[in-house]
PDB file of C-alpha atoms in Angstrom:
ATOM      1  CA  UNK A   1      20.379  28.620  -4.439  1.00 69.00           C
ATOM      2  CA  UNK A   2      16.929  28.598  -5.505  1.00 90.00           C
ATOM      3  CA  UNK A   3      14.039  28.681  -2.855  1.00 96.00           C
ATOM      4  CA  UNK A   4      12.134  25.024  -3.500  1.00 98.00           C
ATOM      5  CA  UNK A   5       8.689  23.994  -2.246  1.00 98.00           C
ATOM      6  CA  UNK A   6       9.710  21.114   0.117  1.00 98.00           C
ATOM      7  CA  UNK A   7       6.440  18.424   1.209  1.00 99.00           C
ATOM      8  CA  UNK A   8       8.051  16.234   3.646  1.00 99.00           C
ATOM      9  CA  UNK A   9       5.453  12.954   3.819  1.00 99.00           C
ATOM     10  CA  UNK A  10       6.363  10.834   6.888  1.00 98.00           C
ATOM     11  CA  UNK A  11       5.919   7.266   6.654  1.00 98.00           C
ATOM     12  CA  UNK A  12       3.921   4.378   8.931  1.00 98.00           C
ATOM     13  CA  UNK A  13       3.477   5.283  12.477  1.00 98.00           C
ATOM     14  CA  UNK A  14       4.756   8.314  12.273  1.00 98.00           C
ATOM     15  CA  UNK A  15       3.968  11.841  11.533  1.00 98.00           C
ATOM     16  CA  UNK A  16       5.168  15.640  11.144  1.00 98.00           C
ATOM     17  CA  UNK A  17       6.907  15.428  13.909  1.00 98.00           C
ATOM     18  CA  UNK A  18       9.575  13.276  12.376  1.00 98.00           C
ATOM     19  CA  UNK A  19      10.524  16.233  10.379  1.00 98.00           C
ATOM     20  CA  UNK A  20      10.991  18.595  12.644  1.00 98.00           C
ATOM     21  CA  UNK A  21      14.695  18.844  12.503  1.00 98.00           C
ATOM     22  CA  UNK A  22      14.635  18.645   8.825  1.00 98.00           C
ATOM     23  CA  UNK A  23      12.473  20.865   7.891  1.00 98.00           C
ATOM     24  CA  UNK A  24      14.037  23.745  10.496  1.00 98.00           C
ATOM     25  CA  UNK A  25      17.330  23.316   8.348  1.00 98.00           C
ATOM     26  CA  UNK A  26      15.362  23.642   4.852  1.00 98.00           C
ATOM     27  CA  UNK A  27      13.826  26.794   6.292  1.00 98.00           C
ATOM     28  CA  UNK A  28      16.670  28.231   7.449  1.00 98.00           C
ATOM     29  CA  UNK A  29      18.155  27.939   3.877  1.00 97.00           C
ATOM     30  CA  UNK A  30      15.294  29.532   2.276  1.00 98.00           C
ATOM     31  CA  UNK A  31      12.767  27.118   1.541  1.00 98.00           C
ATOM     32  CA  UNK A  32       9.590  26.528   1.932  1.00 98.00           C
ATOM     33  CA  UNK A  33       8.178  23.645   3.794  1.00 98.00           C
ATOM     34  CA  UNK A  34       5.388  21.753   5.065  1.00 98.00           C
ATOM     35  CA  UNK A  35       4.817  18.767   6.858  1.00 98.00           C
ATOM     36  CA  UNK A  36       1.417  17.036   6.043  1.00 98.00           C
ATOM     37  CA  UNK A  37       0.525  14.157   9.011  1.00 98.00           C
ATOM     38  CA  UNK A  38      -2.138  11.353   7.282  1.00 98.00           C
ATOM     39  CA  UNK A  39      -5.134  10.577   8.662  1.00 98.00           C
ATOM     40  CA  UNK A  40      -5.432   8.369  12.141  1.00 98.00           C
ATOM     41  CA  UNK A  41      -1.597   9.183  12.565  1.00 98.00           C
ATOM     42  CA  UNK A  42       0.491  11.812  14.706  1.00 98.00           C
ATOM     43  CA  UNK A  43      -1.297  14.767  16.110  1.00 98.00           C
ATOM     44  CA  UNK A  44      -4.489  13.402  13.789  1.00 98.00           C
ATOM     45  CA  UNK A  45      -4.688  10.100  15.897  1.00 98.00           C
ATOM     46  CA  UNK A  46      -7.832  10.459  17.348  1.00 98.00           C
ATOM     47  CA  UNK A  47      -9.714  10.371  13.820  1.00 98.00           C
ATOM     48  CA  UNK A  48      -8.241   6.037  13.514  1.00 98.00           C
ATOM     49  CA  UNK A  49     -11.097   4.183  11.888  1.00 97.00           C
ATOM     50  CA  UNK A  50     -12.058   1.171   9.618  1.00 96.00           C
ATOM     51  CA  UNK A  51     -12.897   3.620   7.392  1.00 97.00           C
ATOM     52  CA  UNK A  52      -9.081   4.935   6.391  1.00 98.00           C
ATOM     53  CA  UNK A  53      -7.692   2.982   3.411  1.00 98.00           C
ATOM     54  CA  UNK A  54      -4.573   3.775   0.937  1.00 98.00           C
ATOM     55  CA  UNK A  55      -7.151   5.815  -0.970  1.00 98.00           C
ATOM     56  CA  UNK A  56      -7.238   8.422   2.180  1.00 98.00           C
ATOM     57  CA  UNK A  57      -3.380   8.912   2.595  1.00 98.00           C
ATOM     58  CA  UNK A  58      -3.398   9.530  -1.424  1.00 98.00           C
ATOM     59  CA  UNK A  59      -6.774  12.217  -0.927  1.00 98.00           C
ATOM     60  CA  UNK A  60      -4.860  13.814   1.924  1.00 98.00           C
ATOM     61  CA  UNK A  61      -1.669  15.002  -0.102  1.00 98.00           C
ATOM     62  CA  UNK A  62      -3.718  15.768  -3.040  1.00 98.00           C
ATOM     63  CA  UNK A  63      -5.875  18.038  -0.688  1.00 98.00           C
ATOM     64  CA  UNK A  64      -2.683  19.149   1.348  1.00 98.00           C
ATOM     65  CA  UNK A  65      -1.440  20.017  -2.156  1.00 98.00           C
ATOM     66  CA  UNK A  66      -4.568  22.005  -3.561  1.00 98.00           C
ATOM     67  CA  UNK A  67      -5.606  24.229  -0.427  1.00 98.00           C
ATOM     68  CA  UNK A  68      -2.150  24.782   0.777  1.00 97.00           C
ATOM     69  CA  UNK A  69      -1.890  26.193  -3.285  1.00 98.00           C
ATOM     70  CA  UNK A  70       0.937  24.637  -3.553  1.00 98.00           C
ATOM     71  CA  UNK A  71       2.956  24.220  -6.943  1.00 97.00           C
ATOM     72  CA  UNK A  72       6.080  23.578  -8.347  1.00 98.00           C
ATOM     73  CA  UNK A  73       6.704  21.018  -4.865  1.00 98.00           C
ATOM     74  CA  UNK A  74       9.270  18.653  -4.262  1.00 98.00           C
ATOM     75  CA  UNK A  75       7.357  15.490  -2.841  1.00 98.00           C
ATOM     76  CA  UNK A  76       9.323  14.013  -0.751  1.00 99.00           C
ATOM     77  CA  UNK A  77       7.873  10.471   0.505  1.00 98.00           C
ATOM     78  CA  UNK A  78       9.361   8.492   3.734  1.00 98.00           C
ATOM     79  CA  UNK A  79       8.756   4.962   3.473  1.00 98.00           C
ATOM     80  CA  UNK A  80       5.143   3.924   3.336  1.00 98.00           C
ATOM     81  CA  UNK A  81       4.956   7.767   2.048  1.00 98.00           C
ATOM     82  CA  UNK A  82       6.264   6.746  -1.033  1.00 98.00           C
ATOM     83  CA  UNK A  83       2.912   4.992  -2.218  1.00 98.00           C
ATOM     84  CA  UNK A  84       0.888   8.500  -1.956  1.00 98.00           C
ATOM     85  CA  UNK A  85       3.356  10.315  -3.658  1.00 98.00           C
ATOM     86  CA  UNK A  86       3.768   8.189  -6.477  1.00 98.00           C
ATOM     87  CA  UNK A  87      -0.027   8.445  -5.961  1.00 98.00           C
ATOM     88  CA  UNK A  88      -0.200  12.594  -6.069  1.00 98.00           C
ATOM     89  CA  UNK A  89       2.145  12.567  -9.390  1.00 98.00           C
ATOM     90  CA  UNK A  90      -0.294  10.355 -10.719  1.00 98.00           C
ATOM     91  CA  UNK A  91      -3.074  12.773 -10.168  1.00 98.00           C
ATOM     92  CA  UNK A  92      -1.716  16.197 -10.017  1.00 98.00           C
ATOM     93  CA  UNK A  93       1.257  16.001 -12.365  1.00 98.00           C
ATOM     94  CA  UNK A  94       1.104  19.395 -12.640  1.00 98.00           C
ATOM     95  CA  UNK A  95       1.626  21.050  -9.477  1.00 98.00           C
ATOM     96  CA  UNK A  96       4.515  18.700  -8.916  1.00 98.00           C
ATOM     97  CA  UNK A  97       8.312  19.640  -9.703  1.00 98.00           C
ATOM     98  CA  UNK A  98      10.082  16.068  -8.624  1.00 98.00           C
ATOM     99  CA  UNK A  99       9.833  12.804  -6.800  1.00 98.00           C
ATOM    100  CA  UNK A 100      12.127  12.047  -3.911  1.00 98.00           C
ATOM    101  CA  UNK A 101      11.610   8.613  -2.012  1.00 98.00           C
ATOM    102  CA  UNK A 102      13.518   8.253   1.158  1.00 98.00           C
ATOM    103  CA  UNK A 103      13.865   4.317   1.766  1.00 98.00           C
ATOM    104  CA  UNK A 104      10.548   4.553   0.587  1.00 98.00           C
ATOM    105  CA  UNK A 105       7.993   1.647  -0.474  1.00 97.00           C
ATOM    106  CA  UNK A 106       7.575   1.828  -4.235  1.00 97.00           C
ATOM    107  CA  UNK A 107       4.222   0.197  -5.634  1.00 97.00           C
ATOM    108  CA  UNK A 108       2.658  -0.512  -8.990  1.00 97.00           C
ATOM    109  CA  UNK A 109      -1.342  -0.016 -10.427  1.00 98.00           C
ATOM    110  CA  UNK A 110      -3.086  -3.010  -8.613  1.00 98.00           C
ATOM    111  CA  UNK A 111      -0.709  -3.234  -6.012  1.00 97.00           C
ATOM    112  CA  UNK A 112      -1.131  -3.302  -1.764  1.00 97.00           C
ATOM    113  CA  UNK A 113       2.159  -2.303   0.377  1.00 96.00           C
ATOM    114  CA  UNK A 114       1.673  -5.702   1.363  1.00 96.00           C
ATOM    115  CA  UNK A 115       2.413  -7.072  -2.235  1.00 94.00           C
ATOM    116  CA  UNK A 116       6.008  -5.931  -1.817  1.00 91.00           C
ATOM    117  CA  UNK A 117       6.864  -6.952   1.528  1.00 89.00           C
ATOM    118  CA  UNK A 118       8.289  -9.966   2.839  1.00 87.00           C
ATOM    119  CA  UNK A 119       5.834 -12.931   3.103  1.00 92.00           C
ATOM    120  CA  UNK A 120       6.736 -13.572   6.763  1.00 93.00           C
ATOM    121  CA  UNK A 121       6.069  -9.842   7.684  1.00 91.00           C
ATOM    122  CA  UNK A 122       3.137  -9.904   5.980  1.00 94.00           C
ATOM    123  CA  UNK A 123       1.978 -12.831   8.034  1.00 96.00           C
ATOM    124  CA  UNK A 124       3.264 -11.075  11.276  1.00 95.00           C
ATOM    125  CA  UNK A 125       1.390  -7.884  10.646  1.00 95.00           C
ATOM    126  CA  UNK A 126      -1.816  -9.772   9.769  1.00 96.00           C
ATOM    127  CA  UNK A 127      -1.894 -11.489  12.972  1.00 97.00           C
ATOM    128  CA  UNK A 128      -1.036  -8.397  15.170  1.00 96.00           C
ATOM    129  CA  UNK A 129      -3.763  -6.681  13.638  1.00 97.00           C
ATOM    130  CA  UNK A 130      -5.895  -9.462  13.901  1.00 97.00           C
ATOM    131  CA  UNK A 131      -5.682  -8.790  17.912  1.00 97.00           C
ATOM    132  CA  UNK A 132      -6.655  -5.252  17.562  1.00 97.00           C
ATOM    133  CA  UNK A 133     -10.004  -6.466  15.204  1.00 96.00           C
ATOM    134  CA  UNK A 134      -8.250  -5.660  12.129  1.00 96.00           C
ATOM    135  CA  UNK A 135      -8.256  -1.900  13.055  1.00 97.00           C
ATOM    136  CA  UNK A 136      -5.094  -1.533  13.379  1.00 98.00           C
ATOM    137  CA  UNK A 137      -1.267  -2.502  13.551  1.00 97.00           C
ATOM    138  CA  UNK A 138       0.577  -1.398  16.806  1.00 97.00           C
ATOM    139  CA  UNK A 139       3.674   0.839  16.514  1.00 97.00           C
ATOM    140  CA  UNK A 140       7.069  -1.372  16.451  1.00 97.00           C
ATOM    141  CA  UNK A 141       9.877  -0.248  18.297  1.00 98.00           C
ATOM    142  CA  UNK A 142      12.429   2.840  17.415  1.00 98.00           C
ATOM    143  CA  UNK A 143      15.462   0.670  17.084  1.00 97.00           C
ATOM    144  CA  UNK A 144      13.253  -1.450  14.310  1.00 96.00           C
ATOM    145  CA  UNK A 145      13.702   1.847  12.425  1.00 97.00           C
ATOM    146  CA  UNK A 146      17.499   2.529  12.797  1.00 97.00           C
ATOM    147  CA  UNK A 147      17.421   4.147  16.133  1.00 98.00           C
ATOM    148  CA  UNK A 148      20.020   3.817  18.646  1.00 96.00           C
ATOM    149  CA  UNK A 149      18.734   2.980  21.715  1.00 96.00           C
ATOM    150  CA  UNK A 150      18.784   6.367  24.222  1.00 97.00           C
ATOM    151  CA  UNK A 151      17.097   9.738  24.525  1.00 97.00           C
ATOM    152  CA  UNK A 152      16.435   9.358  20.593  1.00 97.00           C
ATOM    153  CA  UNK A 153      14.510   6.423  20.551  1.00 98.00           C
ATOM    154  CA  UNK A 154      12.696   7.198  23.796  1.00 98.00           C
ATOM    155  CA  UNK A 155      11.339  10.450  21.755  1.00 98.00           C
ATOM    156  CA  UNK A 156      10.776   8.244  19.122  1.00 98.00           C
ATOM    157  CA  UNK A 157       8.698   5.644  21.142  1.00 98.00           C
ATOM    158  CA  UNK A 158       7.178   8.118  22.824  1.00 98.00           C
ATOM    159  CA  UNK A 159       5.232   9.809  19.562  1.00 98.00           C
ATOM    160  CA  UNK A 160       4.612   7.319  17.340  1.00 98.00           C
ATOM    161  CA  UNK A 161       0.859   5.846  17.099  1.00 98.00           C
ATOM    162  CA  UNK A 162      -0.734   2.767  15.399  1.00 98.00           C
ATOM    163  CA  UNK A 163      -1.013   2.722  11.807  1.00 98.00           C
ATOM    164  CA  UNK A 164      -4.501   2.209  10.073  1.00 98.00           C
ATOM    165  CA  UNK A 165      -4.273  -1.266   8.818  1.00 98.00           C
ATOM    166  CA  UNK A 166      -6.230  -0.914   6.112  1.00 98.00           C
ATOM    167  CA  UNK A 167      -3.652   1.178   4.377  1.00 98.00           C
ATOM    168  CA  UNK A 168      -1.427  -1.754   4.145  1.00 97.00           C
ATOM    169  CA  UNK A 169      -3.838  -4.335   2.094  1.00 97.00           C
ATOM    170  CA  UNK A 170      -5.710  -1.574  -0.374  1.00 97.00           C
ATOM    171  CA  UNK A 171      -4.585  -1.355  -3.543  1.00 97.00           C
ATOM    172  CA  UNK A 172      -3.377   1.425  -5.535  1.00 98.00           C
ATOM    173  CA  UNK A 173      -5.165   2.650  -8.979  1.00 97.00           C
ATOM    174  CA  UNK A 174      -2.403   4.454 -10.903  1.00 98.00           C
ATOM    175  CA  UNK A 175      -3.077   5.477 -14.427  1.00 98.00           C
ATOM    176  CA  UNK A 176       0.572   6.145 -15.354  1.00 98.00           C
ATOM    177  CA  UNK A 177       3.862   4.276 -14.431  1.00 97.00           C
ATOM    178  CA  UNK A 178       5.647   5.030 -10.972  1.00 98.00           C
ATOM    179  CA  UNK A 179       6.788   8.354 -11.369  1.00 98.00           C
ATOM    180  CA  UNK A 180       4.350   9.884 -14.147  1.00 98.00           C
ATOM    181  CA  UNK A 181       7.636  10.868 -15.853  1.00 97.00           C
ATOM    182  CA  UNK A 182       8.534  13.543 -13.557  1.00 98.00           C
ATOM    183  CA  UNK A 183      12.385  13.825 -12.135  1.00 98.00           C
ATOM    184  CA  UNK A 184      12.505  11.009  -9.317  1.00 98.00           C
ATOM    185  CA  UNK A 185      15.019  10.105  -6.661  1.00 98.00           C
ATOM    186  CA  UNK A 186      15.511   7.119  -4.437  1.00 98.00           C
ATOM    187  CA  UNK A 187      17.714   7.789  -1.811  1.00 98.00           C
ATOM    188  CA  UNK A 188      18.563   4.254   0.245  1.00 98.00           C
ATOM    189  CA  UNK A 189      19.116   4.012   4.029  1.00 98.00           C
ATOM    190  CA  UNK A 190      22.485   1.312   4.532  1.00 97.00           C
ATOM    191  CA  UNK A 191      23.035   1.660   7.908  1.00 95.00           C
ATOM    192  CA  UNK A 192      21.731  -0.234   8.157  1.00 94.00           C
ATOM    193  CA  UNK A 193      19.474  -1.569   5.634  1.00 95.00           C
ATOM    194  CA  UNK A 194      15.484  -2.019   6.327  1.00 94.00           C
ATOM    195  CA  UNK A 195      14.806  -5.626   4.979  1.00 91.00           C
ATOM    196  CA  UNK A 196      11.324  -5.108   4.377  1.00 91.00           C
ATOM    197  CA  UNK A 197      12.239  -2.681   1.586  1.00 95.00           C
ATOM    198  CA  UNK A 198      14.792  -4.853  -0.206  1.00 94.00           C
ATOM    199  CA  UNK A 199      12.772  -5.374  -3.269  1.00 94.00           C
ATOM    200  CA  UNK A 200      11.769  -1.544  -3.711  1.00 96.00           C
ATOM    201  CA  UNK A 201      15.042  -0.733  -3.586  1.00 96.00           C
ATOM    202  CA  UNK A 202      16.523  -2.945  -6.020  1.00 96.00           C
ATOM    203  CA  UNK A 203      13.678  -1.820  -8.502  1.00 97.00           C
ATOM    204  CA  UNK A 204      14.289   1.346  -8.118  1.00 97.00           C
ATOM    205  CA  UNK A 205      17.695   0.791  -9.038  1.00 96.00           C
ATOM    206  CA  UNK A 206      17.345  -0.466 -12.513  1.00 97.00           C
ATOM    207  CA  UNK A 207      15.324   2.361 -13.492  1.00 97.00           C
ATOM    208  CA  UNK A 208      17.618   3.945 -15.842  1.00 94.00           C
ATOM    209  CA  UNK A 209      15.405   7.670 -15.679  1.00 95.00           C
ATOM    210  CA  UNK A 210      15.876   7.793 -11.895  1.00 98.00           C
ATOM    211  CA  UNK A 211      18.390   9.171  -9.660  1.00 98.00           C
ATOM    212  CA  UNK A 212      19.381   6.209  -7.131  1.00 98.00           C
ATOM    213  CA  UNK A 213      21.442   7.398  -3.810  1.00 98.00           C
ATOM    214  CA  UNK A 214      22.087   6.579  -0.329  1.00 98.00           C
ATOM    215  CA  UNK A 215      22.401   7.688   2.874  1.00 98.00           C
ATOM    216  CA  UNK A 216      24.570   5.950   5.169  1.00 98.00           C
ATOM    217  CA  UNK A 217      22.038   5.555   8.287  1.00 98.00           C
ATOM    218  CA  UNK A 218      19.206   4.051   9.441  1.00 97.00           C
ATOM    219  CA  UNK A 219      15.836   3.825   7.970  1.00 98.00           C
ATOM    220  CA  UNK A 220      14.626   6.805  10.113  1.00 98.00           C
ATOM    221  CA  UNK A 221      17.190   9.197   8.441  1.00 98.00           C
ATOM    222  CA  UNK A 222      15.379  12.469   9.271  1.00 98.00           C
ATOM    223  CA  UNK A 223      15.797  11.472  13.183  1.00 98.00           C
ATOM    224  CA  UNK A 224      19.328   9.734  12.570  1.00 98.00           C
ATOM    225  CA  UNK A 225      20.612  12.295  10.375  1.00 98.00           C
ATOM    226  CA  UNK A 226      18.621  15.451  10.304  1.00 98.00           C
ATOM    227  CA  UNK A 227      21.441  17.156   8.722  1.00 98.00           C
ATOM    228  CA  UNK A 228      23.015  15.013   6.602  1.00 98.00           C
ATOM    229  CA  UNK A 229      19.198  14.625   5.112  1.00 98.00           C
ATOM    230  CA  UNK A 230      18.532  18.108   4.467  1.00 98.00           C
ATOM    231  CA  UNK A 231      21.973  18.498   3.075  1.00 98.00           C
ATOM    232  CA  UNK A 232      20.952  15.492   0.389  1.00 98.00           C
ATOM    233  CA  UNK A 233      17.305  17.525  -0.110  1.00 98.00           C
ATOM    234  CA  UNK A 234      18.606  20.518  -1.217  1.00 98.00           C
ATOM    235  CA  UNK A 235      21.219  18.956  -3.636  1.00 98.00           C
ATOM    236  CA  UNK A 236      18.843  16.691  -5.586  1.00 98.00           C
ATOM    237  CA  UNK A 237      16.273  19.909  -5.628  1.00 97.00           C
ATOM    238  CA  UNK A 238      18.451  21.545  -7.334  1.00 90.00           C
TER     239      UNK A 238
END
C-alpha cells in the first residue's frame, strides 16, 4: 500500500484532537499525517476574535499546506471543514492529490455555511450568538453530533470550544466549481443522519465525477468509529 499524505481538517467546535484515534491508525499503516486546528478553536482558543471569518479557516490550510511543504495530500474535510478544503483546491490545486468530505458542508462561490442550512437553525444560531455579542456560537452538546451518551461524550464535552461566528455568515470566493476537478469523495454519516447537512449530501450525490459513500455512524465518525474511518481513508486514497 502506498504511503499517502493524510490532512485531517476537523469541523465546528472542534479541533485536532478529534483525530487523535484516526490519525494513530493512519500512522501506524504508513502514512503520513497531520492534524491542522483553525483559528479561535481547540488548543488555538485563546486567539477567538471578531476578526476570524471563513476567509481565515481557508488562509490557515493554505498556510498549514505551504510551510508544512506539503504535496501530493489527501484533504480530508469534517463537516464545516469541508468549506476550506473545497477552498484550498481552489487555490492550491497543485499540491493537492484528492478531496474527501466526511458529512461535510459543501458550498458554492458566493455562498455562507449558513446558505445551506436549515432556515430554523439558522435562526437558532443567530440568536445564540446574538447573546454572546455576535462573537460567537456556544458549543452544542456531544450527543447533537452522534455521540452516545457516557465516557465518550463526556471527553467530547469536555474539549470542544465555541466556534467563531463569523465563519458561519462569510461567504466563500471560489474561482472554480466545488472540487477544482480533482478526485473527490463524500462519505455520509447514517447513523444516524445530521439534518443540518441534508441538502449537501443530496448534492453531492448527483455529482456524477464524485465518489459518494457512507459510514454507518454518527456525524462524529472519527470519535464513533475511529477504525472503521481510517479503514474507509485508506481505501478511497488508494
Amino acid at each position: 500500500m502506498a504511503s499517502r499524505n493524510f490532512v485531517l481538517l476537523h469541523g465546528a467546535f472542534h479541533g485536532a484532537w478529534c483525530w487523535r484515534e484516526v490519525a494513530h491508525a493512519l500512522r501506524l499503516s504508513g502514512h503520513r499525517v497531520t492534524t491542522p486546528t483553525q483559528t479561535g478553536l481547540g488548543e488555538r482558543r485563546h486567539l477567538l476574535s471578531p476578526l476570524i471569518t471563513i476567509e481565515t479557516f481557508i488562509a490557515d490550510l493554505v498556510e498549514h499546506l505551504r510551510y508544512g511543504e506539503i504535496s501530493d495530500a489527501v484533504l480530508v474535510g469534517h463537516s464545516f471543514g469541508g468549506i476550506a478544503i473545497s477552498a484550498a483546491a481552489d487555490r492550491v490545486p497543485a499540491r493537492i492529490r484528492q478531496l474527501i468530505y466526511l458529512d461535510s458542508r459543501i458550498v458554492q462561490n458566493g455562498q455562507s455555511a449558513f446558505d445551506t442550512s436549515l432556515p430554523e437553525l439558522v435562526a437558532e444560531r443567530r440568536a445564540l450568538a446574538a447573546q454572546h455579542d455576535g462573537l460567537f456560537l456556544p458549543p452544542p452538546p456531544a450527543e447533537s453530533f452522534g455521540v452516545p451518551p457516557g465516557k465518550m461524550a463526556d471527553r467530547v464535552n469536555h474539549l470542544l470550544t465555541p466556534h467563531p461566528f463569523a465563519t458561519f455568515h462569510t461567504p466563500v470566493r471560489l474561482a472554480n466549481p466545488v472540487g477544482n476537478g480533482l478526485p473527490c469523495t463524500y462519505i455520509a454519516c447514517t447513523r444516524p443522519a445530521y439534518a443540518s447537512l441534508a441538502a449537501c449530501r443530496a448534492w453531492a450525490r448527483e455529482q456524477t465525477r464524485w465518489n459518494y459513500r457512507e459510514l454507518a455512524t454518527g456525524h462524529d465518525a472519527m470519535i464513533t468509529a475511529p477504525m472503521e474511518t481510517a479503514k474507509l481513508l485508506m481505501e478511497l486514497a488508494q
